[in-house]
Each structure stands twice: as C-alpha cells, then as structure tokens.
Amino acid sequence: MNFVQGLPQGVYVGQTTIQHAQALASEHPELAGFNLALHVNDDPRRVQQHRMMLLNAFAEYGVDKITWMTQTHSTICHTVNQQITFDALMGDGLVTQTQGHALMMMTADCLPVVLGNREGTEVANLHAGWRGLAGGIIENTIEAMQSGATWAWLGAAISQPCFEVGLDVKDAFCVKYPALALAFEQGKQDDKFYADLYAIAAYILEQQGVELILGGDQCSYRQQHEYYSYRRNAKTGRMATFVFIR
C-alpha cells in the first residue's frame, strides 16, 4: 500500500486505484477493478469484501475502526471518535482525533481533500465537488477541527482541461472569492469555462491558513487505467481516499 510522504509522523494518507491484486471479478465491465461504492449497483457482497480487504490492510497499522459516509455534495462535516453510529452519516466531511480510526471518502472525479494539524493528532477527510467547494466544505471542515489544519493533501480529481462548466459554476466561486477568476479558462463558447478544482481548493486552503499543500497532480478522467471517472463513464465505480493516525 502506498502512503503519501511528507506528513507528520504517524499520519497515513492514500487513495485506492482501479488496480488491486485481490479485486474480485464483476458481472459489469464498467465496475471492474477495486470498486468500493455500494451505491453504483455493484454486487454488495463484492463491495463489502473489497472494504474488508482495506480494513485488514489497515489493521497492520493499528486501525480497528473505519467510517464511511453517504456523501451528498453538501458542506456537512461530522466529528467521529469512539461512538458507533448505526445509521450512515450524511454529509461530505469527517474529522477525528482518535488513533486507529480510518476516515474514508469516495470519489470518481470530485476532489478528495485530506487535512491535518502539525502535531499529527487530528485529521480530516472531505469530498469536494464543485458544489461542496463553492458552498464551503473546506471552510466548514477546518472550523470543525479542534486545532485547525496546517497541511492538506489533494487526491486524484478531474483536471482542468477535462472539466467544462457553465457560467453559473464560475459565478458561484467568483462572487465569494473574486481572485478565483484565474482558475477558469475560457471555453469554446462564451458561457463555457474549464475549471481547475486543484487551483480552487489550493486558494481556499491558503486563505484558511494551511501552510503545506501536497498532491494535486493527477487526472481521474485521463488516467483511465488508474482511476474511475464519472465524466468518462456515468456508470462507474469509486476510489476511496483514506486517512488515519497510527
């Protein structure tokens, strides 16, 4: 398992890919590989087995609890520590200060953002599509953290040349942060633009005082052998971004 380098000692961050040596076969070619989503009409037993494979791999690092979400493209963030919830948490952000608790976030073009403090005692994981970014999912998650965030890691998302949006999306950001006009390139039509999710997230993170920003150099749309992409194929699987404190 590959982990992100350059983070505080004891903090482990990474993202799954389509490729996995133990991925189970699927009846649906578009879901082939290491799909981790239950909501894409995959065989739930297959997905649960994939999730157990992850948990077993994490156990080597002391992980004994794993939290998934029902993601809603919202700005809702939950803090989860020792409590066990019987109903799936609704929202797009998770925070924990508990060692051995893995926070999971699923994506297939939207931007996964992992946050943490300098001491490595608090981490967060959030799902940032354009709606969440514009609404304030980064700001809300940092506010929910007890000690704030000093570093961030940006996982694989759709890159700017592949992400065409309308004027409404550009306005949603620029009304709030005028400087983000630079994150949009003019499209072939007057009311179309290419949006840079990485640049948008990095700007918001910097405004929130985040000192170190890692990642942000992948493309879920173009790297078809590594990542699922909803824009490439509307029926597709999901990767998972994870973070835990050993």
mmCIF file of C-alpha atoms in Angstrom:
data_model
loop_
_atom_site.group_PDB
_atom_site.id
_atom_site.type_symbol
_atom_site.label_atom_id
_atom_site.label_comp_id
_atom_site.label_asym_id
_atom_site.label_seq_id
_atom_site.Cartn_x
_atom_site.Cartn_y
_atom_site.Cartn_z
ATOM 1 C CA MET A 1 0.000 0.000 0.000
ATOM 2 C CA ASN A 2 1.375 3.404 -0.998
ATOM 3 C CA PHE A 3 1.194 6.246 1.501
ATOM 4 C CA VAL A 4 1.706 9.981 0.994
ATOM 5 C CA GLN A 5 5.149 11.164 2.056
ATOM 6 C CA GLY A 6 5.992 14.380 3.918
ATOM 7 C CA LEU A 7 3.234 14.244 6.547
ATOM 8 C CA PRO A 8 3.580 14.315 10.357
ATOM 9 C CA GLN A 9 4.879 11.087 11.870
ATOM 10 C CA GLY A 10 2.119 8.567 12.500
ATOM 11 C CA VAL A 11 -0.326 10.009 9.938
ATOM 12 C CA TYR A 12 -1.153 7.767 6.985
ATOM 13 C CA VAL A 13 -2.890 9.053 3.849
ATOM 14 C CA GLY A 14 -3.536 7.433 0.491
ATOM 15 C CA GLN A 15 -6.000 6.709 -2.271
ATOM 16 C CA THR A 16 -7.036 3.425 -3.827
ATOM 17 C CA THR A 17 -6.952 2.856 -7.576
ATOM 18 C CA ILE A 18 -8.784 0.604 -10.014
ATOM 19 C CA GLN A 19 -5.860 -1.790 -9.880
ATOM 20 C CA HIS A 20 -5.712 -4.196 -6.937
ATOM 21 C CA ALA A 21 -4.213 -7.671 -6.918
ATOM 22 C CA GLN A 22 -7.164 -9.094 -4.982
ATOM 23 C CA ALA A 23 -10.016 -7.261 -6.735
ATOM 24 C CA LEU A 24 -12.942 -9.613 -7.317
ATOM 25 C CA ALA A 25 -14.470 -10.195 -10.741
ATOM 26 C CA SER A 26 -17.598 -8.234 -11.654
ATOM 27 C CA GLU A 27 -20.530 -9.013 -13.937
ATOM 28 C CA HIS A 28 -20.409 -5.376 -15.044
ATOM 29 C CA PRO A 29 -17.320 -4.403 -17.091
ATOM 30 C CA GLU A 30 -17.669 -0.736 -16.124
ATOM 31 C CA LEU A 31 -17.325 -1.718 -12.435
ATOM 32 C CA ALA A 32 -14.294 -3.929 -12.958
ATOM 33 C CA GLY A 33 -11.421 -3.397 -10.576
ATOM 34 C CA PHE A 34 -11.363 -2.368 -6.932
ATOM 35 C CA ASN A 35 -14.742 -0.647 -6.662
ATOM 36 C CA LEU A 36 -15.588 0.448 -3.100
ATOM 37 C CA ALA A 37 -19.022 2.036 -3.622
ATOM 38 C CA LEU A 38 -22.300 0.387 -2.625
ATOM 39 C CA HIS A 39 -24.490 2.899 -4.478
ATOM 40 C CA VAL A 40 -23.449 2.115 -8.076
ATOM 41 C CA ASN A 41 -25.430 -1.136 -8.470
ATOM 42 C CA ASP A 42 -22.445 -3.372 -7.871
ATOM 43 C CA ASP A 43 -22.852 -6.677 -6.012
ATOM 44 C CA PRO A 44 -22.901 -5.523 -2.356
ATOM 45 C CA ARG A 45 -21.086 -8.680 -1.246
ATOM 46 C CA ARG A 46 -18.252 -7.886 -3.647
ATOM 47 C CA VAL A 47 -18.001 -4.305 -2.400
ATOM 48 C CA GLN A 48 -18.043 -5.383 1.246
ATOM 49 C CA GLN A 49 -15.262 -7.884 0.557
ATOM 50 C CA HIS A 50 -13.210 -5.119 -1.036
ATOM 51 C CA ARG A 51 -13.809 -2.942 2.030
ATOM 52 C CA MET A 52 -12.746 -5.779 4.326
ATOM 53 C CA MET A 53 -9.535 -6.136 2.330
ATOM 54 C CA LEU A 54 -8.785 -2.483 3.084
ATOM 55 C CA LEU A 55 -9.596 -2.853 6.770
ATOM 56 C CA ASN A 56 -7.361 -5.911 7.004
ATOM 57 C CA ALA A 57 -4.525 -3.995 5.360
ATOM 58 C CA PHE A 58 -5.031 -1.066 7.747
ATOM 59 C CA ALA A 59 -5.060 -3.390 10.773
ATOM 60 C CA GLU A 60 -1.310 -3.802 10.398
ATOM 61 C CA TYR A 61 -1.054 -0.108 11.367
ATOM 62 C CA GLY A 62 -3.340 -0.386 14.381
ATOM 63 C CA VAL A 63 -6.621 0.570 12.703
ATOM 64 C CA ASP A 64 -9.624 -1.007 14.418
ATOM 65 C CA LYS A 65 -12.410 1.282 13.213
ATOM 66 C CA ILE A 66 -13.368 2.581 9.786
ATOM 67 C CA THR A 67 -16.014 5.182 8.925
ATOM 68 C CA TRP A 68 -17.680 5.618 5.528
ATOM 69 C CA MET A 69 -20.280 8.232 4.612
ATOM 70 C CA THR A 70 -23.371 8.679 2.493
ATOM 71 C CA GLN A 71 -21.963 11.590 0.508
ATOM 72 C CA THR A 72 -24.366 14.313 -0.572
ATOM 73 C CA HIS A 73 -22.317 17.107 -2.257
ATOM 74 C CA SER A 74 -23.028 19.203 0.817
ATOM 75 C CA THR A 75 -20.968 21.198 3.314
ATOM 76 C CA ILE A 76 -21.877 18.969 6.283
ATOM 77 C CA CYS A 77 -18.970 17.758 8.420
ATOM 78 C CA HIS A 78 -19.067 15.252 11.300
ATOM 79 C CA THR A 79 -16.578 14.647 14.098
ATOM 80 C CA VAL A 80 -16.308 10.909 14.802
ATOM 81 C CA ASN A 81 -14.296 9.367 17.596
ATOM 82 C CA GLN A 82 -15.377 6.475 19.822
ATOM 83 C CA GLN A 83 -19.090 6.500 19.133
ATOM 84 C CA ILE A 84 -20.571 3.911 16.779
ATOM 85 C CA THR A 85 -23.388 5.066 14.534
ATOM 86 C CA PHE A 86 -25.967 2.568 13.314
ATOM 87 C CA ASP A 87 -27.207 4.839 10.540
ATOM 88 C CA ALA A 88 -24.886 6.024 7.792
ATOM 89 C CA LEU A 89 -23.635 9.558 8.351
ATOM 90 C CA MET A 90 -24.927 12.009 5.741
ATOM 91 C CA GLY A 91 -22.509 14.647 4.555
ATOM 92 C CA ASP A 92 -19.123 15.211 2.976
ATOM 93 C CA GLY A 93 -16.602 15.767 5.755
ATOM 94 C CA LEU A 94 -15.172 13.710 8.618
ATOM 95 C CA VAL A 95 -12.875 14.744 11.478
ATOM 96 C CA THR A 96 -11.243 12.588 14.145
ATOM 97 C CA GLN A 97 -8.718 12.910 16.948
ATOM 98 C CA THR A 98 -8.736 9.150 17.616
ATOM 99 C CA GLN A 99 -5.803 6.895 16.803
ATOM 100 C CA GLY A 100 -6.612 3.794 14.789
ATOM 101 C CA HIS A 101 -9.757 5.281 13.221
ATOM 102 C CA ALA A 102 -9.699 5.413 9.406
ATOM 103 C CA LEU A 103 -11.793 8.077 7.687
ATOM 104 C CA MET A 104 -12.940 7.158 4.179
ATOM 105 C CA MET A 105 -14.158 9.307 1.291
ATOM 106 C CA MET A 106 -15.254 8.065 -2.150
ATOM 107 C CA THR A 107 -14.695 9.908 -5.439
ATOM 108 C CA ALA A 108 -14.717 9.473 -9.218
ATOM 109 C CA ASP A 109 -13.780 12.993 -10.486
ATOM 110 C CA CYS A 110 -14.640 15.088 -7.425
ATOM 111 C CA LEU A 111 -11.701 16.224 -5.333
ATOM 112 C CA PRO A 112 -10.717 14.383 -2.153
ATOM 113 C CA VAL A 113 -9.045 16.674 0.395
ATOM 114 C CA VAL A 114 -7.261 15.365 3.487
ATOM 115 C CA LEU A 115 -6.347 17.770 6.281
ATOM 116 C CA GLY A 116 -4.371 17.595 9.484
ATOM 117 C CA ASN A 117 -2.536 19.519 12.175
ATOM 118 C CA ARG A 118 1.182 19.912 12.668
ATOM 119 C CA GLU A 119 1.341 17.528 15.631
ATOM 120 C CA GLY A 120 -0.375 14.651 13.829
ATOM 121 C CA THR A 121 -3.067 14.410 16.500
ATOM 122 C CA GLU A 122 -6.081 15.430 14.390
ATOM 123 C CA VAL A 123 -7.062 14.639 10.800
ATOM 124 C CA ALA A 124 -9.982 15.242 8.456
ATOM 125 C CA ASN A 125 -11.175 13.836 5.144
ATOM 126 C CA LEU A 126 -13.588 15.602 2.825
ATOM 127 C CA HIS A 127 -15.303 15.183 -0.540
ATOM 128 C CA ALA A 128 -15.126 18.341 -2.635
ATOM 129 C CA GLY A 129 -17.067 18.525 -5.845
ATOM 130 C CA TRP A 130 -17.629 21.996 -7.225
ATOM 131 C CA ARG A 131 -20.839 22.403 -5.203
ATOM 132 C CA GLY A 132 -19.107 21.498 -1.966
ATOM 133 C CA LEU A 133 -16.122 23.721 -2.714
ATOM 134 C CA ALA A 134 -18.329 26.677 -3.582
ATOM 135 C CA GLY A 135 -20.566 26.102 -0.567
ATOM 136 C CA GLY A 136 -17.695 25.954 1.912
ATOM 137 C CA ILE A 137 -16.904 22.309 2.668
ATOM 138 C CA ILE A 138 -13.222 23.150 3.209
ATOM 139 C CA GLU A 139 -14.004 26.100 5.472
ATOM 140 C CA ASN A 140 -16.609 24.117 7.445
ATOM 141 C CA THR A 141 -14.303 21.149 7.944
ATOM 142 C CA ILE A 142 -11.411 23.283 9.172
ATOM 143 C CA GLU A 143 -13.804 25.073 11.542
ATOM 144 C CA ALA A 144 -14.934 21.690 12.887
ATOM 145 C CA MET A 145 -11.351 20.719 13.731
ATOM 146 C CA GLN A 146 -10.233 21.408 17.295
ATOM 147 C CA SER A 147 -6.735 22.514 16.301
ATOM 148 C CA GLY A 148 -7.228 23.674 12.720
ATOM 149 C CA ALA A 149 -5.254 22.493 9.703
ATOM 150 C CA THR A 150 -1.639 23.213 8.787
ATOM 151 C CA TRP A 151 -1.331 20.746 5.879
ATOM 152 C CA ALA A 152 -3.514 19.324 3.132
ATOM 153 C CA TRP A 153 -3.259 16.588 0.532
ATOM 154 C CA LEU A 154 -5.272 16.714 -2.693
ATOM 155 C CA GLY A 155 -6.124 13.352 -4.234
ATOM 156 C CA ALA A 156 -6.922 12.431 -7.826
ATOM 157 C CA ALA A 157 -9.676 14.531 -9.421
ATOM 158 C CA ILE A 158 -10.698 15.626 -12.888
ATOM 159 C CA SER A 159 -8.129 18.068 -14.308
ATOM 160 C CA GLN A 160 -8.886 21.471 -15.761
ATOM 161 C CA PRO A 161 -8.665 20.572 -19.498
ATOM 162 C CA CYS A 162 -11.317 17.879 -18.963
ATOM 163 C CA PHE A 163 -13.725 19.777 -16.701
ATOM 164 C CA GLU A 164 -16.000 22.093 -18.660
ATOM 165 C CA VAL A 165 -18.570 24.040 -16.641
ATOM 166 C CA GLY A 166 -21.104 26.796 -17.180
ATOM 167 C CA LEU A 167 -21.083 30.447 -16.144
ATOM 168 C CA ASP A 168 -23.171 29.561 -13.097
ATOM 169 C CA VAL A 169 -20.318 27.499 -11.689
ATOM 170 C CA LYS A 170 -17.761 30.239 -12.287
ATOM 171 C CA ASP A 171 -20.040 32.811 -10.659
ATOM 172 C CA ALA A 172 -20.611 30.552 -7.651
ATOM 173 C CA PHE A 173 -16.911 30.873 -6.833
ATOM 174 C CA CYS A 174 -16.061 34.349 -8.054
ATOM 175 C CA VAL A 175 -18.834 36.101 -6.139
ATOM 176 C CA LYS A 176 -17.303 34.690 -2.966
ATOM 177 C CA TYR A 177 -13.633 34.781 -3.990
ATOM 178 C CA PRO A 178 -13.067 37.194 -6.950
ATOM 179 C CA ALA A 179 -9.437 36.066 -7.286
ATOM 180 C CA LEU A 180 -10.665 32.630 -8.390
ATOM 181 C CA ALA A 181 -11.449 34.009 -11.834
ATOM 182 C CA LEU A 182 -7.897 32.921 -12.631
ATOM 183 C CA ALA A 183 -8.927 29.285 -12.017
ATOM 184 C CA PHE A 184 -11.262 29.352 -15.043
ATOM 185 C CA GLU A 185 -10.144 29.258 -18.667
ATOM 186 C CA GLN A 186 -12.487 30.410 -21.410
ATOM 187 C CA GLY A 187 -14.144 27.570 -23.297
ATOM 188 C CA LYS A 188 -15.116 27.409 -26.966
ATOM 189 C CA GLN A 189 -18.437 29.056 -26.144
ATOM 190 C CA ASP A 190 -18.846 32.370 -24.296
ATOM 191 C CA ASP A 191 -20.741 30.749 -21.430
ATOM 192 C CA LYS A 192 -18.426 27.769 -21.030
ATOM 193 C CA PHE A 193 -15.234 27.548 -18.964
ATOM 194 C CA TYR A 194 -12.676 24.983 -17.886
ATOM 195 C CA ALA A 195 -12.445 24.877 -14.102
ATOM 196 C CA ASP A 196 -9.324 23.989 -12.139
ATOM 197 C CA LEU A 197 -10.527 22.211 -8.984
ATOM 198 C CA TYR A 198 -6.959 21.923 -7.716
ATOM 199 C CA ALA A 199 -6.301 25.654 -8.022
ATOM 200 C CA ILE A 200 -9.657 26.481 -6.439
ATOM 201 C CA ALA A 201 -9.028 24.207 -3.467
ATOM 202 C CA ALA A 202 -5.450 25.417 -3.032
ATOM 203 C CA TYR A 203 -6.582 29.058 -2.952
ATOM 204 C CA ILE A 204 -9.277 28.358 -0.357
ATOM 205 C CA LEU A 205 -6.838 26.335 1.741
ATOM 206 C CA GLU A 206 -4.294 29.167 1.644
ATOM 207 C CA GLN A 207 -6.985 31.636 2.705
ATOM 208 C CA GLN A 208 -7.656 29.359 5.669
ATOM 209 C CA GLY A 209 -4.016 29.438 6.741
ATOM 210 C CA VAL A 210 -2.969 25.994 5.503
ATOM 211 C CA GLU A 211 0.801 26.128 5.118
ATOM 212 C CA LEU A 212 1.616 22.922 3.197
ATOM 213 C CA ILE A 213 -0.411 21.621 0.243
ATOM 214 C CA LEU A 214 0.614 18.313 -1.321
ATOM 215 C CA GLY A 215 -0.757 16.342 -4.276
ATOM 216 C CA GLY A 216 -2.991 17.873 -6.926
ATOM 217 C CA ASP A 217 -1.121 16.415 -9.906
ATOM 218 C CA GLN A 218 -3.402 13.592 -11.120
ATOM 219 C CA CYS A 219 -6.373 13.385 -13.506
ATOM 220 C CA SER A 220 -9.121 10.883 -12.832
ATOM 221 C CA TYR A 221 -10.550 11.431 -16.335
ATOM 222 C CA ARG A 222 -7.354 10.916 -18.328
ATOM 223 C CA GLN A 223 -5.728 8.186 -16.209
ATOM 224 C CA GLN A 224 -8.304 5.570 -17.130
ATOM 225 C CA HIS A 225 -6.261 2.565 -16.005
ATOM 226 C CA GLU A 226 -5.790 4.004 -12.525
ATOM 227 C CA TYR A 227 -8.963 5.900 -11.649
ATOM 228 C CA TYR A 228 -12.702 5.710 -12.096
ATOM 229 C CA SER A 229 -14.274 8.769 -13.741
ATOM 230 C CA TYR A 230 -17.953 9.686 -13.725
ATOM 231 C CA ARG A 231 -17.478 12.089 -16.645
ATOM 232 C CA ARG A 232 -15.753 9.392 -18.677
ATOM 233 C CA ASN A 233 -18.471 6.834 -17.919
ATOM 234 C CA ALA A 234 -21.590 7.712 -15.912
ATOM 235 C CA LYS A 235 -21.862 4.110 -14.702
ATOM 236 C CA THR A 236 -18.588 3.516 -12.933
ATOM 237 C CA GLY A 237 -17.020 2.558 -9.617
ATOM 238 C CA ARG A 238 -15.452 4.728 -6.939
ATOM 239 C CA MET A 239 -11.987 5.062 -5.428
ATOM 240 C CA ALA A 240 -11.529 5.695 -1.724
ATOM 241 C CA THR A 241 -9.250 8.244 -0.114
ATOM 242 C CA PHE A 242 -8.253 7.386 3.442
ATOM 243 C CA VAL A 243 -6.524 8.929 6.426
ATOM 244 C CA PHE A 244 -5.753 7.569 9.870
ATOM 245 C CA ILE A 245 -3.469 8.193 12.828
ATOM 246 C CA ARG A 246 -1.461 5.165 13.848
#
